[in-house]
PDB file of N, CA and C in Angstrom:
ATOM      1  N   UNK A   1     -59.753 -13.075-256.035  1.00  0.00           N
ATOM      2  CA  UNK A   1     -59.627 -14.226-256.804  1.00  0.00           C
ATOM      3  C   UNK A   1     -58.467 -14.887-256.869  1.00  0.00           C
ATOM      4  N   UNK A   2     -57.511 -13.641-256.978  1.00  0.00           N
ATOM      5  CA  UNK A   2     -55.889 -14.106-256.570  1.00  0.00           C
ATOM      6  C   UNK A   2     -55.840 -14.978-255.221  1.00  0.00           C
ATOM      7  N   UNK A   3     -56.728 -14.404-254.277  1.00  0.00           N
ATOM      8  CA  UNK A   3     -56.730 -15.151-252.887  1.00  0.00           C
ATOM      9  C   UNK A   3     -56.959 -16.617-253.067  1.00  0.00           C
ATOM     10  N   UNK A   4     -57.832 -16.992-253.901  1.00  0.00           N
ATOM     11  CA  UNK A   4     -58.504 -18.026-254.064  1.00  0.00           C
ATOM     12  C   UNK A   4     -57.569 -18.987-254.673  1.00  0.00           C
ATOM     13  N   UNK A   5     -57.154 -18.329-255.973  1.00  0.00           N
ATOM     14  CA  UNK A   5     -56.017 -19.302-256.308  1.00  0.00           C
ATOM     15  C   UNK A   5     -54.813 -19.586-255.530  1.00  0.00           C
ATOM     16  N   UNK A   6     -54.506 -18.301-254.867  1.00  0.00           N
ATOM     17  CA  UNK A   6     -53.359 -18.647-254.033  1.00  0.00           C
ATOM     18  C   UNK A   6     -53.535 -19.877-253.404  1.00  0.00           C
ATOM     19  N   UNK A   7     -55.150 -19.947-252.540  1.00  0.00           N
ATOM     20  CA  UNK A   7     -54.995 -21.015-251.761  1.00  0.00           C
ATOM     21  C   UNK A   7     -55.278 -22.330-252.251  1.00  0.00           C
ATOM     22  N   UNK A   8     -55.614 -22.325-253.229  1.00  0.00           N
ATOM     23  CA  UNK A   8     -55.932 -23.467-254.220  1.00  0.00           C
ATOM     24  C   UNK A   8     -54.115 -23.969-254.718  1.00  0.00           C
ATOM     25  N   UNK A   9     -53.196 -23.070-254.925  1.00  0.00           N
ATOM     26  CA  UNK A   9     -51.916 -23.657-255.132  1.00  0.00           C
ATOM     27  C   UNK A   9     -51.543 -24.110-253.621  1.00  0.00           C
ATOM     28  N   UNK A  10     -51.828 -23.211-252.854  1.00  0.00           N
ATOM     29  CA  UNK A  10     -50.907 -23.576-251.315  1.00  0.00           C
ATOM     30  C   UNK A  10     -51.436 -25.080-250.968  1.00  0.00           C
ATOM     31  N   UNK A  11     -52.930 -25.434-251.121  1.00  0.00           N
ATOM     32  CA  UNK A  11     -53.308 -26.597-250.932  1.00  0.00           C
ATOM     33  C   UNK A  11     -53.063 -27.883-251.436  1.00  0.00           C
ATOM     34  N   UNK A  12     -52.664 -27.587-253.151  1.00  0.00           N
ATOM     35  CA  UNK A  12     -52.037 -28.354-254.104  1.00  0.00           C
ATOM     36  C   UNK A  12     -50.676 -28.847-253.647  1.00  0.00           C
ATOM     37  N   UNK A  13     -49.801 -27.675-253.197  1.00  0.00           N
ATOM     38  CA  UNK A  13     -48.345 -27.881-252.513  1.00  0.00           C
ATOM     39  C   UNK A  13     -48.729 -28.643-251.581  1.00  0.00           C
ATOM     40  N   UNK A  14     -49.486 -28.366-250.611  1.00  0.00           N
ATOM     41  CA  UNK A  14     -49.427 -29.402-249.585  1.00  0.00           C
ATOM     42  C   UNK A  14     -49.881 -30.793-249.446  1.00  0.00           C
ATOM     43  N   UNK A  15     -50.716 -30.934-250.884  1.00  0.00           N
ATOM     44  CA  UNK A  15     -50.999 -32.492-250.964  1.00  0.00           C
ATOM     45  C   UNK A  15     -49.611 -32.805-251.752  1.00  0.00           C
ATOM     46  N   UNK A  16     -49.278 -32.254-252.497  1.00  0.00           N
ATOM     47  CA  UNK A  16     -47.375 -33.019-253.139  1.00  0.00           C
ATOM     48  C   UNK A  16     -46.870 -32.797-252.033  1.00  0.00           C
ATOM     49  N   UNK A  17     -46.499 -32.149-251.263  1.00  0.00           N
ATOM     50  CA  UNK A  17     -45.854 -32.556-250.193  1.00  0.00           C
ATOM     51  C   UNK A  17     -46.221 -33.767-249.318  1.00  0.00           C
ATOM     52  N   UNK A  18     -47.437 -33.828-248.856  1.00  0.00           N
ATOM     53  CA  UNK A  18     -47.962 -34.786-248.053  1.00  0.00           C
ATOM     54  C   UNK A  18     -47.407 -36.384-248.921  1.00  0.00           C
ATOM     55  N   UNK A  19     -48.006 -36.090-250.118  1.00  0.00           N
ATOM     56  CA  UNK A  19     -47.740 -37.428-251.106  1.00  0.00           C
ATOM     57  C   UNK A  19     -46.175 -37.766-251.322  1.00  0.00           C
ATOM     58  N   UNK A  20     -45.508 -37.031-251.187  1.00  0.00           N
ATOM     59  CA  UNK A  20     -43.769 -36.968-251.196  1.00  0.00           C
ATOM     60  C   UNK A  20     -43.628 -37.838-250.099  1.00  0.00           C
ATOM     61  N   UNK A  21     -44.090 -37.019-248.828  1.00  0.00           N
ATOM     62  CA  UNK A  21     -43.413 -37.577-247.577  1.00  0.00           C
ATOM     63  C   UNK A  21     -43.984 -38.678-247.551  1.00  0.00           C
ATOM     64  N   UNK A  22     -45.328 -39.467-247.739  1.00  0.00           N
ATOM     65  CA  UNK A  22     -45.760 -40.585-247.908  1.00  0.00           C
ATOM     66  C   UNK A  22     -44.811 -41.566-248.767  1.00  0.00           C
ATOM     67  N   UNK A  23     -44.638 -41.251-249.905  1.00  0.00           N
ATOM     68  CA  UNK A  23     -43.794 -41.875-250.933  1.00  0.00           C
ATOM     69  C   UNK A  23     -42.429 -42.228-250.096  1.00  0.00           C
ATOM     70  N   UNK A  24     -41.671 -41.165-249.416  1.00  0.00           N
ATOM     71  CA  UNK A  24     -40.595 -41.151-248.810  1.00  0.00           C
ATOM     72  C   UNK A  24     -40.601 -42.216-247.979  1.00  0.00           C
ATOM     73  N   UNK A  25     -41.580 -41.978-247.050  1.00  0.00           N
ATOM     74  CA  UNK A  25     -41.476 -42.986-245.785  1.00  0.00           C
ATOM     75  C   UNK A  25     -41.672 -44.839-246.571  1.00  0.00           C
ATOM     76  N   UNK A  26     -42.486 -44.600-247.513  1.00  0.00           N
ATOM     77  CA  UNK A  26     -42.832 -46.070-248.011  1.00  0.00           C
ATOM     78  C   UNK A  26     -41.331 -46.734-248.629  1.00  0.00           C
ATOM     79  N   UNK A  27     -40.245 -45.781-249.319  1.00  0.00           N
ATOM     80  CA  UNK A  27     -39.288 -45.894-249.677  1.00  0.00           C
ATOM     81  C   UNK A  27     -38.178 -46.441-248.590  1.00  0.00           C
ATOM     82  N   UNK A  28     -38.301 -45.459-247.607  1.00  0.00           N
ATOM     83  CA  UNK A  28     -37.530 -45.629-246.607  1.00  0.00           C
ATOM     84  C   UNK A  28     -37.622 -47.082-245.723  1.00  0.00           C
ATOM     85  N   UNK A  29     -38.956 -47.485-245.696  1.00  0.00           N
ATOM     86  CA  UNK A  29     -39.360 -48.704-244.974  1.00  0.00           C
ATOM     87  C   UNK A  29     -38.967 -49.970-246.330  1.00  0.00           C
ATOM     88  N   UNK A  30     -39.412 -49.626-247.427  1.00  0.00           N
ATOM     89  CA  UNK A  30     -38.509 -50.897-248.294  1.00  0.00           C
ATOM     90  C   UNK A  30     -37.102 -50.825-248.383  1.00  0.00           C
ATOM     91  N   UNK A  31     -36.379 -49.548-248.084  1.00  0.00           N
ATOM     92  CA  UNK A  31     -34.846 -49.699-247.595  1.00  0.00           C
ATOM     93  C   UNK A  31     -34.770 -50.555-246.705  1.00  0.00           C
ATOM     94  N   UNK A  32     -35.265 -50.323-245.623  1.00  0.00           N
ATOM     95  CA  UNK A  32     -34.936 -50.749-244.440  1.00  0.00           C
ATOM     96  C   UNK A  32     -35.120 -52.417-244.476  1.00  0.00           C
ATOM     97  N   UNK A  33     -36.281 -52.880-244.980  1.00  0.00           N
ATOM     98  CA  UNK A  33     -36.761 -54.215-245.473  1.00  0.00           C
ATOM     99  C   UNK A  33     -35.649 -54.765-246.195  1.00  0.00           C
ATOM    100  N   UNK A  34     -35.162 -54.189-247.425  1.00  0.00           N
ATOM    101  CA  UNK A  34     -33.912 -54.666-248.170  1.00  0.00           C
ATOM    102  C   UNK A  34     -32.592 -54.741-247.412  1.00  0.00           C
ATOM    103  N   UNK A  35     -32.315 -53.776-246.597  1.00  0.00           N
ATOM    104  CA  UNK A  35     -31.176 -54.016-245.671  1.00  0.00           C
ATOM    105  C   UNK A  35     -31.468 -55.227-245.072  1.00  0.00           C
ATOM    106  N   UNK A  36     -32.488 -55.163-244.240  1.00  0.00           N
ATOM    107  CA  UNK A  36     -32.512 -56.511-243.490  1.00  0.00           C
ATOM    108  C   UNK A  36     -32.582 -57.898-244.314  1.00  0.00           C
ATOM    109  N   UNK A  37     -33.192 -58.076-245.453  1.00  0.00           N
ATOM    110  CA  UNK A  37     -32.822 -58.977-246.538  1.00  0.00           C
ATOM    111  C   UNK A  37     -31.721 -59.395-246.610  1.00  0.00           C
ATOM    112  N   UNK A  38     -30.845 -58.351-247.125  1.00  0.00           N
ATOM    113  CA  UNK A  38     -29.143 -58.530-247.295  1.00  0.00           C
ATOM    114  C   UNK A  38     -28.726 -58.865-246.164  1.00  0.00           C
ATOM    115  N   UNK A  39     -28.770 -58.410-245.124  1.00  0.00           N
ATOM    116  CA  UNK A  39     -28.102 -58.819-243.796  1.00  0.00           C
ATOM    117  C   UNK A  39     -28.424 -60.095-243.543  1.00  0.00           C
ATOM    118  N   UNK A  40     -29.705 -60.863-243.604  1.00  0.00           N
ATOM    119  CA  UNK A  40     -29.934 -62.166-243.673  1.00  0.00           C
ATOM    120  C   UNK A  40     -29.456 -63.131-244.394  1.00  0.00           C
ATOM    121  N   UNK A  41     -29.685 -62.665-245.828  1.00  0.00           N
ATOM    122  CA  UNK A  41     -28.695 -63.360-246.555  1.00  0.00           C
ATOM    123  C   UNK A  41     -27.187 -63.454-246.417  1.00  0.00           C
ATOM    124  N   UNK A  42     -26.975 -62.701-246.303  1.00  0.00           N
ATOM    125  CA  UNK A  42     -25.139 -62.498-245.740  1.00  0.00           C
ATOM    126  C   UNK A  42     -24.835 -63.374-244.811  1.00  0.00           C
ATOM    127  N   UNK A  43     -25.565 -63.149-243.797  1.00  0.00           N
ATOM    128  CA  UNK A  43     -25.458 -64.140-242.605  1.00  0.00           C
ATOM    129  C   UNK A  43     -25.763 -65.943-242.700  1.00  0.00           C
ATOM    130  N   UNK A  44     -26.751 -66.061-243.934  1.00  0.00           N
ATOM    131  CA  UNK A  44     -27.010 -67.349-244.620  1.00  0.00           C
ATOM    132  C   UNK A  44     -25.720 -67.886-245.403  1.00  0.00           C
ATOM    133  N   UNK A  45     -24.914 -66.784-246.094  1.00  0.00           N
ATOM    134  CA  UNK A  45     -23.877 -67.053-247.239  1.00  0.00           C
ATOM    135  C   UNK A  45     -22.887 -67.471-246.157  1.00  0.00           C
ATOM    136  N   UNK A  46     -22.587 -66.561-245.105  1.00  0.00           N
ATOM    137  CA  UNK A  46     -21.454 -66.756-244.136  1.00  0.00           C
ATOM    138  C   UNK A  46     -21.440 -68.296-243.549  1.00  0.00           C
ATOM    139  N   UNK A  47     -22.774 -68.578-243.260  1.00  0.00           N
ATOM    140  CA  UNK A  47     -23.167 -69.732-242.503  1.00  0.00           C
ATOM    141  C   UNK A  47     -22.782 -70.595-243.518  1.00  0.00           C
ATOM    142  N   UNK A  48     -23.249 -70.691-244.766  1.00  0.00           N
ATOM    143  CA  UNK A  48     -22.864 -72.031-246.132  1.00  0.00           C
ATOM    144  C   UNK A  48     -21.696 -71.800-246.186  1.00  0.00           C
ATOM    145  N   UNK A  49     -20.922 -70.768-246.280  1.00  0.00           N
ATOM    146  CA  UNK A  49     -19.322 -70.761-246.204  1.00  0.00           C
ATOM    147  C   UNK A  49     -18.778 -71.521-245.150  1.00  0.00           C
ATOM    148  N   UNK A  50     -18.982 -71.500-244.039  1.00  0.00           N
ATOM    149  CA  UNK A  50     -18.127 -71.799-242.852  1.00  0.00           C
ATOM    150  C   UNK A  50     -18.878 -73.470-243.035  1.00  0.00           C
ATOM    151  N   UNK A  51     -20.062 -73.989-243.396  1.00  0.00           N
ATOM    152  CA  UNK A  51     -20.218 -75.549-243.309  1.00  0.00           C
ATOM    153  C   UNK A  51     -19.632 -76.034-244.462  1.00  0.00           C
ATOM    154  N   UNK A  52     -19.163 -75.500-245.641  1.00  0.00           N
ATOM    155  CA  UNK A  52     -18.819 -75.569-246.804  1.00  0.00           C
ATOM    156  C   UNK A  52     -17.361 -75.962-246.720  1.00  0.00           C
ATOM    157  N   UNK A  53     -16.575 -74.920-245.833  1.00  0.00           N
ATOM    158  CA  UNK A  53     -15.254 -74.922-245.269  1.00  0.00           C
ATOM    159  C   UNK A  53     -15.112 -76.297-244.524  1.00  0.00           C
ATOM    160  N   UNK A  54     -15.915 -76.513-243.656  1.00  0.00           N
ATOM    161  CA  UNK A  54     -16.094 -77.567-242.463  1.00  0.00           C
ATOM    162  C   UNK A  54     -16.213 -78.830-243.353  1.00  0.00           C
ATOM    163  N   UNK A  55     -16.823 -78.816-244.436  1.00  0.00           N
ATOM    164  CA  UNK A  55     -16.965 -80.392-245.249  1.00  0.00           C
ATOM    165  C   UNK A  55     -16.078 -80.335-246.196  1.00  0.00           C
ATOM    166  N   UNK A  56     -15.091 -79.576-246.588  1.00  0.00           N
ATOM    167  CA  UNK A  56     -14.279 -79.515-247.223  1.00  0.00           C
ATOM    168  C   UNK A  56     -12.581 -80.095-246.544  1.00  0.00           C
ATOM    169  N   UNK A  57     -12.930 -79.387-245.253  1.00  0.00           N
ATOM    170  CA  UNK A  57     -11.629 -80.177-244.259  1.00  0.00           C
ATOM    171  C   UNK A  57     -11.928 -81.479-244.063  1.00  0.00           C
ATOM    172  N   UNK A  58     -13.265 -81.661-243.819  1.00  0.00           N
ATOM    173  CA  UNK A  58     -13.503 -83.198-243.467  1.00  0.00           C
ATOM    174  C   UNK A  58     -13.179 -84.227-244.643  1.00  0.00           C
ATOM    175  N   UNK A  59     -13.357 -83.497-245.834  1.00  0.00           N
ATOM    176  CA  UNK A  59     -13.081 -84.520-247.279  1.00  0.00           C
ATOM    177  C   UNK A  59     -12.013 -84.543-247.158  1.00  0.00           C
ATOM    178  N   UNK A  60     -11.043 -83.535-246.998  1.00  0.00           N
ATOM    179  CA  UNK A  60      -9.457 -83.359-247.265  1.00  0.00           C
ATOM    180  C   UNK A  60      -8.703 -84.421-246.130  1.00  0.00           C
ATOM    181  N   UNK A  61      -9.391 -84.504-245.054  1.00  0.00           N
ATOM    182  CA  UNK A  61      -8.881 -85.488-244.176  1.00  0.00           C
ATOM    183  C   UNK A  61      -9.094 -86.838-244.378  1.00  0.00           C
ATOM    184  N   UNK A  62     -10.273 -87.128-245.003  1.00  0.00           N
ATOM    185  CA  UNK A  62     -10.865 -88.122-245.250  1.00  0.00           C
ATOM    186  C   UNK A  62      -9.912 -88.600-246.485  1.00  0.00           C
ATOM    187  N   UNK A  63      -9.610 -87.717-247.736  1.00  0.00           N
ATOM    188  CA  UNK A  63      -8.696 -88.110-248.634  1.00  0.00           C
ATOM    189  C   UNK A  63      -7.429 -88.434-248.323  1.00  0.00           C
ATOM    190  N   UNK A  64      -6.952 -87.760-247.160  1.00  0.00           N
ATOM    191  CA  UNK A  64      -5.411 -87.721-246.529  1.00  0.00           C
ATOM    192  C   UNK A  64      -5.463 -89.241-246.187  1.00  0.00           C
ATOM    193  N   UNK A  65      -6.308 -89.356-245.227  1.00  0.00           N
ATOM    194  CA  UNK A  65      -6.469 -90.606-244.833  1.00  0.00           C
ATOM    195  C   UNK A  65      -6.134 -91.881-245.789  1.00  0.00           C
ATOM    196  N   UNK A  66      -7.187 -91.817-246.765  1.00  0.00           N
ATOM    197  CA  UNK A  66      -7.065 -92.621-247.760  1.00  0.00           C
ATOM    198  C   UNK A  66      -5.999 -92.986-248.436  1.00  0.00           C
ATOM    199  N   UNK A  67      -5.336 -91.879-248.564  1.00  0.00           N
ATOM    200  CA  UNK A  67      -4.076 -91.536-249.467  1.00  0.00           C
ATOM    201  C   UNK A  67      -3.115 -92.518-248.684  1.00  0.00           C
ATOM    202  N   UNK A  68      -2.799 -92.273-247.297  1.00  0.00           N
ATOM    203  CA  UNK A  68      -2.135 -92.788-246.382  1.00  0.00           C
ATOM    204  C   UNK A  68      -2.141 -94.390-246.376  1.00  0.00           C
ATOM    205  N   UNK A  69      -3.456 -94.576-246.363  1.00  0.00           N
ATOM    206  CA  UNK A  69      -4.046 -95.938-246.524  1.00  0.00           C
ATOM    207  C   UNK A  69      -3.336 -96.864-247.766  1.00  0.00           C
ATOM    208  N   UNK A  70      -3.604 -95.941-248.852  1.00  0.00           N
ATOM    209  CA  UNK A  70      -3.443 -96.811-250.107  1.00  0.00           C
ATOM    210  C   UNK A  70      -1.479 -96.487-250.390  1.00  0.00           C
ATOM    211  N   UNK A  71      -0.821 -95.583-249.862  1.00  0.00           N
ATOM    212  CA  UNK A  71       0.599 -95.754-249.992  1.00  0.00           C
ATOM    213  C   UNK A  71       0.939 -96.958-248.883  1.00  0.00           C
ATOM    214  N   UNK A  72       0.018 -97.416-247.767  1.00  0.00           N
ATOM    215  CA  UNK A  72       0.597 -98.572-246.914  1.00  0.00           C
ATOM    216  C   UNK A  72       0.430 -99.730-247.738  1.00  0.00           C
ATOM    217  N   UNK A  73      -0.762-100.011-248.322  1.00  0.00           N
ATOM    218  CA  UNK A  73      -1.246-100.900-249.237  1.00  0.00           C
ATOM    219  C   UNK A  73      -0.140-101.090-250.371  1.00  0.00           C
ATOM    220  N   UNK A  74       0.218-100.309-251.233  1.00  0.00           N
ATOM    221  CA  UNK A  74       1.172 -99.789-252.141  1.00  0.00           C
ATOM    222  C   UNK A  74       2.481-100.363-251.615  1.00  0.00           C
ATOM    223  N   UNK A  75       2.770 -99.871-250.448  1.00  0.00           N
ATOM    224  CA  UNK A  75       4.061-100.523-249.849  1.00  0.00           C
ATOM    225  C   UNK A  75       4.299-101.979-249.275  1.00  0.00           C
ATOM    226  N   UNK A  76       3.099-102.571-249.160  1.00  0.00           N
ATOM    227  CA  UNK A  76       2.930-103.834-248.713  1.00  0.00           C
ATOM    228  C   UNK A  76       2.909-104.422-250.095  1.00  0.00           C
ATOM    229  N   UNK A  77       2.312-103.970-251.022  1.00  0.00           N
ATOM    230  CA  UNK A  77       2.027-105.172-252.399  1.00  0.00           C
ATOM    231  C   UNK A  77       3.768-105.052-252.836  1.00  0.00           C
ATOM    232  N   UNK A  78       4.528-103.918-252.767  1.00  0.00           N
ATOM    233  CA  UNK A  78       5.693-103.880-253.227  1.00  0.00           C
ATOM    234  C   UNK A  78       6.566-104.673-252.603  1.00  0.00           C
ATOM    235  N   UNK A  79       6.477-104.465-251.281  1.00  0.00           N
ATOM    236  CA  UNK A  79       7.398-105.861-250.551  1.00  0.00           C
ATOM    237  C   UNK A  79       6.917-107.121-251.080  1.00  0.00           C
ATOM    238  N   UNK A  80       5.560-107.307-251.045  1.00  0.00           N
ATOM    239  CA  UNK A  80       5.387-109.139-251.806  1.00  0.00           C
ATOM    240  C   UNK A  80       6.110-108.866-253.171  1.00  0.00           C
ATOM    241  N   UNK A  81       5.735-108.052-253.824  1.00  0.00           N
ATOM    242  CA  UNK A  81       6.383-107.926-255.185  1.00  0.00           C
ATOM    243  C   UNK A  81       8.056-108.675-255.191  1.00  0.00           C
ATOM    244  N   UNK A  82       8.758-107.775-254.209  1.00  0.00           N
ATOM    245  CA  UNK A  82      10.394-107.936-253.931  1.00  0.00           C
ATOM    246  C   UNK A  82      10.497-109.200-253.253  1.00  0.00           C
ATOM    247  N   UNK A  83       9.583-109.852-252.343  1.00  0.00           N
ATOM    248  CA  UNK A  83       9.602-111.262-251.924  1.00  0.00           C
ATOM    249  C   UNK A  83       9.719-112.323-252.824  1.00  0.00           C
ATOM    250  N   UNK A  84       8.531-112.238-253.767  1.00  0.00           N
ATOM    251  CA  UNK A  84       8.332-113.195-255.144  1.00  0.00           C
ATOM    252  C   UNK A  84       9.402-112.658-255.924  1.00  0.00           C
ATOM    253  N   UNK A  85       9.563-111.792-256.409  1.00  0.00           N
ATOM    254  CA  UNK A  85      11.029-111.759-257.272  1.00  0.00           C
ATOM    255  C   UNK A  85      11.873-112.295-256.579  1.00  0.00           C
ATOM    256  N   UNK A  86      12.449-112.338-255.323  1.00  0.00           N
ATOM    257  CA  UNK A  86      13.676-113.045-254.639  1.00  0.00           C
ATOM    258  C   UNK A  86      13.288-114.203-254.883  1.00  0.00           C
ATOM    259  N   UNK A  87      12.166-114.644-254.621  1.00  0.00           N
ATOM    260  CA  UNK A  87      11.969-116.475-254.786  1.00  0.00           C
ATOM    261  C   UNK A  87      12.201-116.751-255.908  1.00  0.00           C
ATOM    262  N   UNK A  88      11.792-115.946-257.067  1.00  0.00           N
ATOM    263  CA  UNK A  88      11.770-116.539-258.353  1.00  0.00           C
ATOM    264  C   UNK A  88      13.008-116.488-258.786  1.00  0.00           C
ATOM    265  N   UNK A  89      13.963-115.846-258.518  1.00  0.00           N
ATOM    266  CA  UNK A  89      15.442-115.792-258.619  1.00  0.00           C
ATOM    267  C   UNK A  89      15.903-116.862-258.311  1.00  0.00           C
ATOM    268  N   UNK A  90      15.436-117.046-257.008  1.00  0.00           N
ATOM    269  CA  UNK A  90      16.337-118.300-256.201  1.00  0.00           C
ATOM    270  C   UNK A  90      15.785-119.580-257.102  1.00  0.00           C
ATOM    271  N   UNK A  91      14.496-119.853-257.388  1.00  0.00           N
ATOM    272  CA  UNK A  91      14.021-120.766-257.996  1.00  0.00           C
ATOM    273  C   UNK A  91      14.907-120.785-259.696  1.00  0.00           C
ATOM    274  N   UNK A  92      14.899-119.683-260.445  1.00  0.00           N
ATOM    275  CA  UNK A  92      15.834-119.912-261.663  1.00  0.00           C
ATOM    276  C   UNK A  92      17.312-120.215-261.287  1.00  0.00           C
ATOM    277  N   UNK A  93      18.213-119.485-260.451  1.00  0.00           N
ATOM    278  CA  UNK A  93      19.372-119.820-259.769  1.00  0.00           C
ATOM    279  C   UNK A  93      19.191-121.210-259.362  1.00  0.00           C
ATOM    280  N   UNK A  94      18.357-121.796-258.893  1.00  0.00           N
ATOM    281  CA  UNK A  94      18.491-123.210-258.380  1.00  0.00           C
ATOM    282  C   UNK A  94      18.347-124.233-259.857  1.00  0.00           C
ATOM    283  N   UNK A  95      17.348-123.948-260.505  1.00  0.00           N
ATOM    284  CA  UNK A  95      17.227-124.739-261.676  1.00  0.00           C
ATOM    285  C   UNK A  95      18.511-124.455-262.802  1.00  0.00           C
ATOM    286  N   UNK A  96      18.902-123.516-262.748  1.00  0.00           N
ATOM    287  CA  UNK A  96      19.951-123.100-264.085  1.00  0.00           C
ATOM    288  C   UNK A  96      21.093-124.069-263.285  1.00  0.00           C
ATOM    289  N   UNK A  97      21.345-123.868-261.980  1.00  0.00           N
ATOM    290  CA  UNK A  97      22.487-124.689-261.565  1.00  0.00           C
ATOM    291  C   UNK A  97      22.261-126.009-261.782  1.00  0.00           C
ATOM    292  N   UNK A  98      21.000-126.731-261.522  1.00  0.00           N
ATOM    293  CA  UNK A  98      20.792-128.052-261.913  1.00  0.00           C
ATOM    294  C   UNK A  98      21.127-128.503-263.273  1.00  0.00           C
ATOM    295  N   UNK A  99      20.406-127.546-264.197  1.00  0.00           N
ATOM    296  CA  UNK A  99      20.863-127.591-265.565  1.00  0.00           C
ATOM    297  C   UNK A  99      22.169-127.898-265.875  1.00  0.00           C
ATOM    298  N   UNK A 100      23.028-127.174-265.470  1.00  0.00           N
ATOM    299  CA  UNK A 100      24.411-126.862-265.346  1.00  0.00           C
ATOM    300  C   UNK A 100      25.175-128.089-265.347  1.00  0.00           C
ATOM    301  N   UNK A 101      24.573-128.849-263.930  1.00  0.00           N
ATOM    302  CA  UNK A 101      25.256-130.044-263.916  1.00  0.00           C
ATOM    303  C   UNK A 101      25.266-131.021-264.645  1.00  0.00           C
TER     304      UNK A 101
END
């Protein structure tokens, strides 16, 4: 009877061990899959960061070029304003001199 009970307990222990080994293997597989997914996601994020940096650099260059262009346009407008102001001053001086005579 004790032998029978001992055999049953051994069998139950072996079943439990087999079950634990199976669960452990499944968990290891899941862990490997999760690690693979994480590495893949990391690679995608790194690629996205590189793409975003490239876009930012491109946009920065475009903005810098636009700023240079706008400054050049403003400089041209300022020159035109100075020329117009000089002509206006000449006209005012001319008219003032004509009125004084």
